[in-house]
Coordinates of C-alpha atoms in Angstrom, one line a residue:
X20 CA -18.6 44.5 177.2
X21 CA -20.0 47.8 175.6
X22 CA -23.2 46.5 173.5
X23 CA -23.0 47.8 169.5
X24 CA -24.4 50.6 168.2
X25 CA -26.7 48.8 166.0
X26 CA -28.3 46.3 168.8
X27 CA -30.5 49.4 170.1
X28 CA -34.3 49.9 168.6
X29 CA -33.5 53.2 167.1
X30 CA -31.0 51.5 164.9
X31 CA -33.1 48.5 163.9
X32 CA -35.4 51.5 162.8
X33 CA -32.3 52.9 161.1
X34 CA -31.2 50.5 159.1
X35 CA -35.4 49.5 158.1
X36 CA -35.5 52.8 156.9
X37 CA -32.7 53.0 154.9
X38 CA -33.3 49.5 153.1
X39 CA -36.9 51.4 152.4
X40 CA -35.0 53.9 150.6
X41 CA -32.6 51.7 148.9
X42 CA -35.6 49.7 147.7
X43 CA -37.5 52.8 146.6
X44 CA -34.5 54.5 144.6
X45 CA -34.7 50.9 142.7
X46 CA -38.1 50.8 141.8
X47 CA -38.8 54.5 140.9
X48 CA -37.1 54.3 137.4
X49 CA -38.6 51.6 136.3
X50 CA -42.1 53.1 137.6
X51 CA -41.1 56.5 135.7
X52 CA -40.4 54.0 132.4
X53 CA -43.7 52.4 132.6
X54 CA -45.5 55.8 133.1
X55 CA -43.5 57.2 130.0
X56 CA -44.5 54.0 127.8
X57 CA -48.4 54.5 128.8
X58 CA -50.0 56.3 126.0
X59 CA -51.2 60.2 127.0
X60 CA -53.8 60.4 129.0
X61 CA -54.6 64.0 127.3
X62 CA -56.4 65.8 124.3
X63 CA -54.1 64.9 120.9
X64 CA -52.8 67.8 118.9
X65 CA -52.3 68.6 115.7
X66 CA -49.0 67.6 115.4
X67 CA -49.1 63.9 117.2
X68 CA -51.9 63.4 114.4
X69 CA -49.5 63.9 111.8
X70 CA -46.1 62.4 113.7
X71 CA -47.3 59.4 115.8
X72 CA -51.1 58.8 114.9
X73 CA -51.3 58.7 111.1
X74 CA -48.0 56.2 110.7
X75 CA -49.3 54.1 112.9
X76 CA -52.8 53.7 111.5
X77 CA -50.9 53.5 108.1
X78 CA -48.6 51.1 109.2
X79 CA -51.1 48.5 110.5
X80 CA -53.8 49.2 107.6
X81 CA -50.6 48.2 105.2
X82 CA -49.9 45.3 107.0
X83 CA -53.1 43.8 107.1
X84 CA -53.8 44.5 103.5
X85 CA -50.6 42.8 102.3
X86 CA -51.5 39.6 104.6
X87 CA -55.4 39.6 103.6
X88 CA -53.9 38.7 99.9
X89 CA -54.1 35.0 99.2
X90 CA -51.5 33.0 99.8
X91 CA -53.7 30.4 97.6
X92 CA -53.6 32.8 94.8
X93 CA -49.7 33.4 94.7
X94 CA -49.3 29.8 94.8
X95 CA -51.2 29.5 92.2
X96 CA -49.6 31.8 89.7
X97 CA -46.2 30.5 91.1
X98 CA -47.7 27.3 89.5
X99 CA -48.4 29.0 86.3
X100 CA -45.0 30.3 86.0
X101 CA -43.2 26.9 87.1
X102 CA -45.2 25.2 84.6
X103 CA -44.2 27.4 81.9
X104 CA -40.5 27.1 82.9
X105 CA -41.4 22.9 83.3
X106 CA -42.3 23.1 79.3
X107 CA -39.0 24.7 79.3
X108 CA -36.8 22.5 81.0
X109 CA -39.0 19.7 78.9
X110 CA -38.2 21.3 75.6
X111 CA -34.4 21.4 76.4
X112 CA -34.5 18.2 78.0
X113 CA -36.3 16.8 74.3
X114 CA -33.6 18.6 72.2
X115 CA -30.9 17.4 74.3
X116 CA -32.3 13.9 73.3
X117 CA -32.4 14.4 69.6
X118 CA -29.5 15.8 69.5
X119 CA -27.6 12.6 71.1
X120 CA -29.8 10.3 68.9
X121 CA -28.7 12.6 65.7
X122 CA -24.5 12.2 67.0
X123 CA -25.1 8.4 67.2
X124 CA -27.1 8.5 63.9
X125 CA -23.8 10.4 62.3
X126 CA -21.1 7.6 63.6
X127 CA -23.5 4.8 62.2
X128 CA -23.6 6.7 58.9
X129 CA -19.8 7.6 58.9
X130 CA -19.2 3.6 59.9
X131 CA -21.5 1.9 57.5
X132 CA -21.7 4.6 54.7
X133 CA -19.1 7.1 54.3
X134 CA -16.5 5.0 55.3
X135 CA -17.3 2.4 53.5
X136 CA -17.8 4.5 50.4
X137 CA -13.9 5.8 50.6
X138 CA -12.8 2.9 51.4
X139 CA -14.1 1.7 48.2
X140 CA -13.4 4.9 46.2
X141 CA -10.0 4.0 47.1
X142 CA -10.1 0.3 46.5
X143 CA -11.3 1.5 42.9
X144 CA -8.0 3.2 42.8
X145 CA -6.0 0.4 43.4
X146 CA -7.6 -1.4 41.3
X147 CA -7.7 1.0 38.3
X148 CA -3.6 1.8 38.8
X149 CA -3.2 -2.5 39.0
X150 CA -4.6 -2.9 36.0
X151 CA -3.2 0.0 34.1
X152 CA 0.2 -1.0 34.9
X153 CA -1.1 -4.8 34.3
X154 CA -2.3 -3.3 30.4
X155 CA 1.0 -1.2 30.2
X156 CA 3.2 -4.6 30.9
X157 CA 1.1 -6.5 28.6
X158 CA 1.8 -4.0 25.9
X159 CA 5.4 -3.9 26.1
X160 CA 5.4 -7.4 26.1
X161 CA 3.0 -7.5 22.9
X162 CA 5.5 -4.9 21.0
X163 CA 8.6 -7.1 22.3
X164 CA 7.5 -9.9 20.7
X165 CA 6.2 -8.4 17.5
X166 CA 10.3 -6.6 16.9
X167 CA 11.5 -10.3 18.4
X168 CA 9.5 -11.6 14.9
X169 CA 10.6 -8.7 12.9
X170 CA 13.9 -8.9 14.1
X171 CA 14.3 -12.1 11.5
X172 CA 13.9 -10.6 8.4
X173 CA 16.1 -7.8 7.2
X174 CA 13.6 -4.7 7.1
X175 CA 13.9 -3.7 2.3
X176 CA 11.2 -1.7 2.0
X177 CA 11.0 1.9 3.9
X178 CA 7.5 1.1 5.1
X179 CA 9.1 -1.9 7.3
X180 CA 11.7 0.2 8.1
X181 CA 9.1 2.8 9.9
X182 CA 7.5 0.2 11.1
X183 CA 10.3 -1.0 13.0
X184 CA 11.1 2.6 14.1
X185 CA 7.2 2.9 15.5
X186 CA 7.3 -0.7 17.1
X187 CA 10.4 0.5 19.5
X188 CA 8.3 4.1 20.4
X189 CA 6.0 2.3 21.2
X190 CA 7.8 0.0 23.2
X191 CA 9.9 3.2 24.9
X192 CA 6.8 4.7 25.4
X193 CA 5.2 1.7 27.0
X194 CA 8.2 0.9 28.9
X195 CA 7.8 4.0 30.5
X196 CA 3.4 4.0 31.6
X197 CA 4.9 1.4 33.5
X198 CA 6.5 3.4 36.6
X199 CA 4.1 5.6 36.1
X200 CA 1.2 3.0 37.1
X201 CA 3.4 1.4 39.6
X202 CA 3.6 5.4 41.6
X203 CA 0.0 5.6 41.2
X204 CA -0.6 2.0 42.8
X205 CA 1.6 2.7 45.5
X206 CA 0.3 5.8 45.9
X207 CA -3.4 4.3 46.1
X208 CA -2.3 1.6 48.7
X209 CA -0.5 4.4 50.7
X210 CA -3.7 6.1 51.0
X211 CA -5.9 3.0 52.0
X212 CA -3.1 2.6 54.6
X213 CA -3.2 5.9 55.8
X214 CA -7.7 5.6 55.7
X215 CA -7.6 2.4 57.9
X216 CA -4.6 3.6 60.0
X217 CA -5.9 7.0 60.4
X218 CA -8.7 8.8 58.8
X219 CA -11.4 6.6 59.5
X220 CA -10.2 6.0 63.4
X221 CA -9.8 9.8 64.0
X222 CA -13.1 10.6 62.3
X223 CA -15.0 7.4 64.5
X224 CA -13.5 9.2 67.3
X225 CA -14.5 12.7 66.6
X226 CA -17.9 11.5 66.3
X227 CA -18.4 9.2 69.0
X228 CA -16.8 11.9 71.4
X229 CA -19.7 14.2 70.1
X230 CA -22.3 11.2 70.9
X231 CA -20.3 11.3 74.8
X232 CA -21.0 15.0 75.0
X233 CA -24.8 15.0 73.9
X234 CA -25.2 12.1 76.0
X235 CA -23.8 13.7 79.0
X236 CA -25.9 17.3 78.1
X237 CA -29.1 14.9 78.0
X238 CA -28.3 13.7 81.4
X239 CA -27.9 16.8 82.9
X240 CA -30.7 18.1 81.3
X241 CA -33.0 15.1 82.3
X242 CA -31.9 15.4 86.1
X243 CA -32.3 19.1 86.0
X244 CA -36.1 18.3 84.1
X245 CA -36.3 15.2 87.4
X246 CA -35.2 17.9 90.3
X247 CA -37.9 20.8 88.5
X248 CA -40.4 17.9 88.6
X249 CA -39.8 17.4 92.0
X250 CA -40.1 20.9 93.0
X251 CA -43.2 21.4 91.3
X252 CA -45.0 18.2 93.2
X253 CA -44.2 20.1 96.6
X254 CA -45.4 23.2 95.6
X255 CA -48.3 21.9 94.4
X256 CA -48.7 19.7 98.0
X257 CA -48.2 23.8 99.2
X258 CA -50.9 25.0 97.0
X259 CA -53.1 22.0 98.4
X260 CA -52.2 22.3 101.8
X261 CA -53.2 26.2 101.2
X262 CA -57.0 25.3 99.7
X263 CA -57.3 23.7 103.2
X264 CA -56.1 26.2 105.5
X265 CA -58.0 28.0 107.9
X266 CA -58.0 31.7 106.7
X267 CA -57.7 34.1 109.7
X268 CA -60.7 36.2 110.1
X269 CA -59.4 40.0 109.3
X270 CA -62.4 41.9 109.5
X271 CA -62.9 43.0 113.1
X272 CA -59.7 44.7 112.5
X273 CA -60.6 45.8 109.3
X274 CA -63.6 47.7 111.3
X275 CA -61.2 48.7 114.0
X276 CA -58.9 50.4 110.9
X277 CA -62.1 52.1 109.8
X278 CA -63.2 53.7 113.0
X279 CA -59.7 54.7 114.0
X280 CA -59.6 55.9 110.5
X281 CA -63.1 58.4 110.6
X282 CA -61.6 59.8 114.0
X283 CA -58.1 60.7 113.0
X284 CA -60.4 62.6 110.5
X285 CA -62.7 64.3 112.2
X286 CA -59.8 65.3 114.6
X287 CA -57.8 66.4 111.9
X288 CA -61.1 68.5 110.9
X289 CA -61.8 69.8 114.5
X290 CA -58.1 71.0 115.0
X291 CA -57.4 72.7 112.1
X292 CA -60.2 74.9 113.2
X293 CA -59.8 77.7 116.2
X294 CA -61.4 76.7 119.2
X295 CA -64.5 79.4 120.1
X296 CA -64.0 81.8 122.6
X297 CA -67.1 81.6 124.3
X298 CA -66.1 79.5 127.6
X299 CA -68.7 77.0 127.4
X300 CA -68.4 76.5 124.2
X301 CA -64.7 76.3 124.4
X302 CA -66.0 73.8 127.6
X303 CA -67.8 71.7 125.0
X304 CA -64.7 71.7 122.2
X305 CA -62.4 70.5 124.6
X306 CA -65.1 67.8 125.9
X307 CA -65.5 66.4 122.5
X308 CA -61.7 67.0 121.7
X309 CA -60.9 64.4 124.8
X310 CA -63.7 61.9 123.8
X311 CA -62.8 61.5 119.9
X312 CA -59.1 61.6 121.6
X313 CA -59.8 58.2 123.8
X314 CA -62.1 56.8 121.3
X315 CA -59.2 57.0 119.1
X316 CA -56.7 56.2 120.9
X317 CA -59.0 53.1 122.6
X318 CA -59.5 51.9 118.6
X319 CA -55.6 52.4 117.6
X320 CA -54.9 50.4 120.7
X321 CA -57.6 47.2 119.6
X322 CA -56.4 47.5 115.8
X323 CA -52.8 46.7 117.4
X324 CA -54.5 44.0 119.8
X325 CA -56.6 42.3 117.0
X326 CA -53.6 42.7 114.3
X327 CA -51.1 40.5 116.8
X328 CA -54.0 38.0 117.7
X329 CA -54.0 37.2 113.7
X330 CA -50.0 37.0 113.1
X331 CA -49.8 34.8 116.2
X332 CA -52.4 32.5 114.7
X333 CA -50.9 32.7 111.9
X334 CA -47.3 31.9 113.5
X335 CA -49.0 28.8 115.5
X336 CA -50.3 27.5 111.9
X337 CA -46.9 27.8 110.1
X338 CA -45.0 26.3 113.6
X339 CA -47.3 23.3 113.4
X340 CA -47.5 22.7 109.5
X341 CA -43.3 22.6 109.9
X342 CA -43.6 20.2 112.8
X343 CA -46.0 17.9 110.6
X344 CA -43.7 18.1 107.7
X345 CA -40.6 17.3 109.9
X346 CA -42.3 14.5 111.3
X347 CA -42.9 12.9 107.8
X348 CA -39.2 13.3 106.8
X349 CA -38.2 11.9 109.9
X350 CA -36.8 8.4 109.1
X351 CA -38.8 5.5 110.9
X352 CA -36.7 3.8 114.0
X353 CA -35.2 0.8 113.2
X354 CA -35.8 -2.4 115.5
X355 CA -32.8 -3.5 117.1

């Protein structure tokens, strides 16, 4: 049996060979990659100054001057402003009060004062209409009897005869106070009716429904004033926990900001100017060029190094501070 093609050396060498290529075709774009991220290796112009350099060093200078503020001091004119707004929520929570105590004060008035005032007003009514029709019945019966006694004797004289004729208009007119008292007393009883039935339960109502809502204003307002409270304690734990900790040391990057600073400077100086045309000169120009080139480029690349150090502290500070907090709220385990 014929052996395969592949079985001799030269096609173990083959096939060794072509994985070597395979293997290199892999690897060479993410060599080119890497080589593309890697900062130039030559003199900076003019226009990378402008484009790449001076955003950069702008960018990390802002960064660190908007972390170096205190948190300490924000929290503490957070607390400034949350107590003002606590007086607040007091002040509303206090009016809300008074102004449940006032709507009880009105039903207690309305029950024991005015109410008992009308009712009495009205009682007076009564009263008054009773005994006006009592008087008007009294007087007919007066006048009856006085023409009953006159009645016995034959009137001779003219001035018995008027008086007669006056006795019985005054007896007409008498006779006819009476229904007029009797409308008035029914018409005072109709209203006392109507005050007990309802005047005085609608108006009890009416106010004690104003007492519900004040009461249920004041307890919203005391729970909102109760939930602010509560806020406030843990931001003041925050602003405590802030007094204690550990402030990240900013000033070696500060410096590194500084230097990379003064070079982007005196690069910006040295480039805007024409290089000489003597060739050692132009030897020593393009010498210093490259060195304030690495030195900045060296200083960009610390200020970056030193600026991640700090946020990662930072980060490892916040992480553990949430873990601590998480482990308080965690409920205890109960025994079984």
């Amino acid at each position: 049996m014929a052996s395969s093609r592949f079985d001799s050396p030269r096609s173990s060498r083959r096939l060794v060979w072509i994985g070597l290529m395979l293997a290199a075709a892999m690897i060479a774009p993410a060599r080119l990659a890497a080589q593309d991220d890697k900062p130039r290796i030559g003199p900076i112009s003019l226009e990378e100054l402008n484009r790449d350099v001076r955003p950069r060093i702008r960018k990390l200078a802002e960064a660190a001057l908007n972390a170096q503020r205190p948190v300490q001091r924000g929290l503490e004119d957070e607390l400034i402003n949350r107590g003002i707004e606590q007086r607040g929520e007091e002040a509303a929570y206090q009016q809300a009060k008074l102004a449940r105590e006032v709507a009880e004060i009105r039903v207690n008035e309305y029950e024991e004062g005015v109410a008992v005032l009308d009712r009495a007003t009205i009682m007076g009514e009564i009263r008054l209409a009773e005994n006006s029709a009592a008087r008007a019945k009294a007087m007919v019966d007066k006048i009856e009897a006085t023409l009953q006694k006159l009645q016995k004797f034959e009137p001779t004289h003219i001035y018995e005869m008027t008086t007669v004729y006056n006795l019985q208009q005054s007896l007409r007119a008498a006779q006819l106070q009476i229904p007029k008292y009797q409308i008035e007393l029914e018409q005072a009883q109709g209203k006392l009716k109507s005050f007990e039935a309802y005047q005085k339960p609608k108006r009890t109502k009416e106010l004690q429904v104003e007492v519900e809502k004040a009461l249920a204003d004041e307890s919203i307002k005391k729970e909102s004033l109760e939930a602010f409270n509560e806020d406030l304690a843990l931001m003041k734990q925050r602003a405590e926990l802030a007094k204690k900790r550990k402030k990240p040391n900013r000033a070696p990057l500060f410096s590194a900001l500084d230097e990379a600073v003064a070079l982007e400077g005196a690069l910006q100086t040295q480039l805007k100017e024409s290089p000489p045309a003597d060739p050692k000169e132009r030897q020593s120009w393009d010498e210093k060029l490259a060195s304030q080139t690495a030195k900045l480029r060296a200083a960009l690349d610390k200020a970056e190094q030193l600026s991640d150090d700090v946020d990662f502290e930072q980060l490892g500070e916040r992480v553990h501070e949430l873990l601590r907090v998480t482990e308080t709220a965690r409920p205890p385990k109960s025994e079984k």
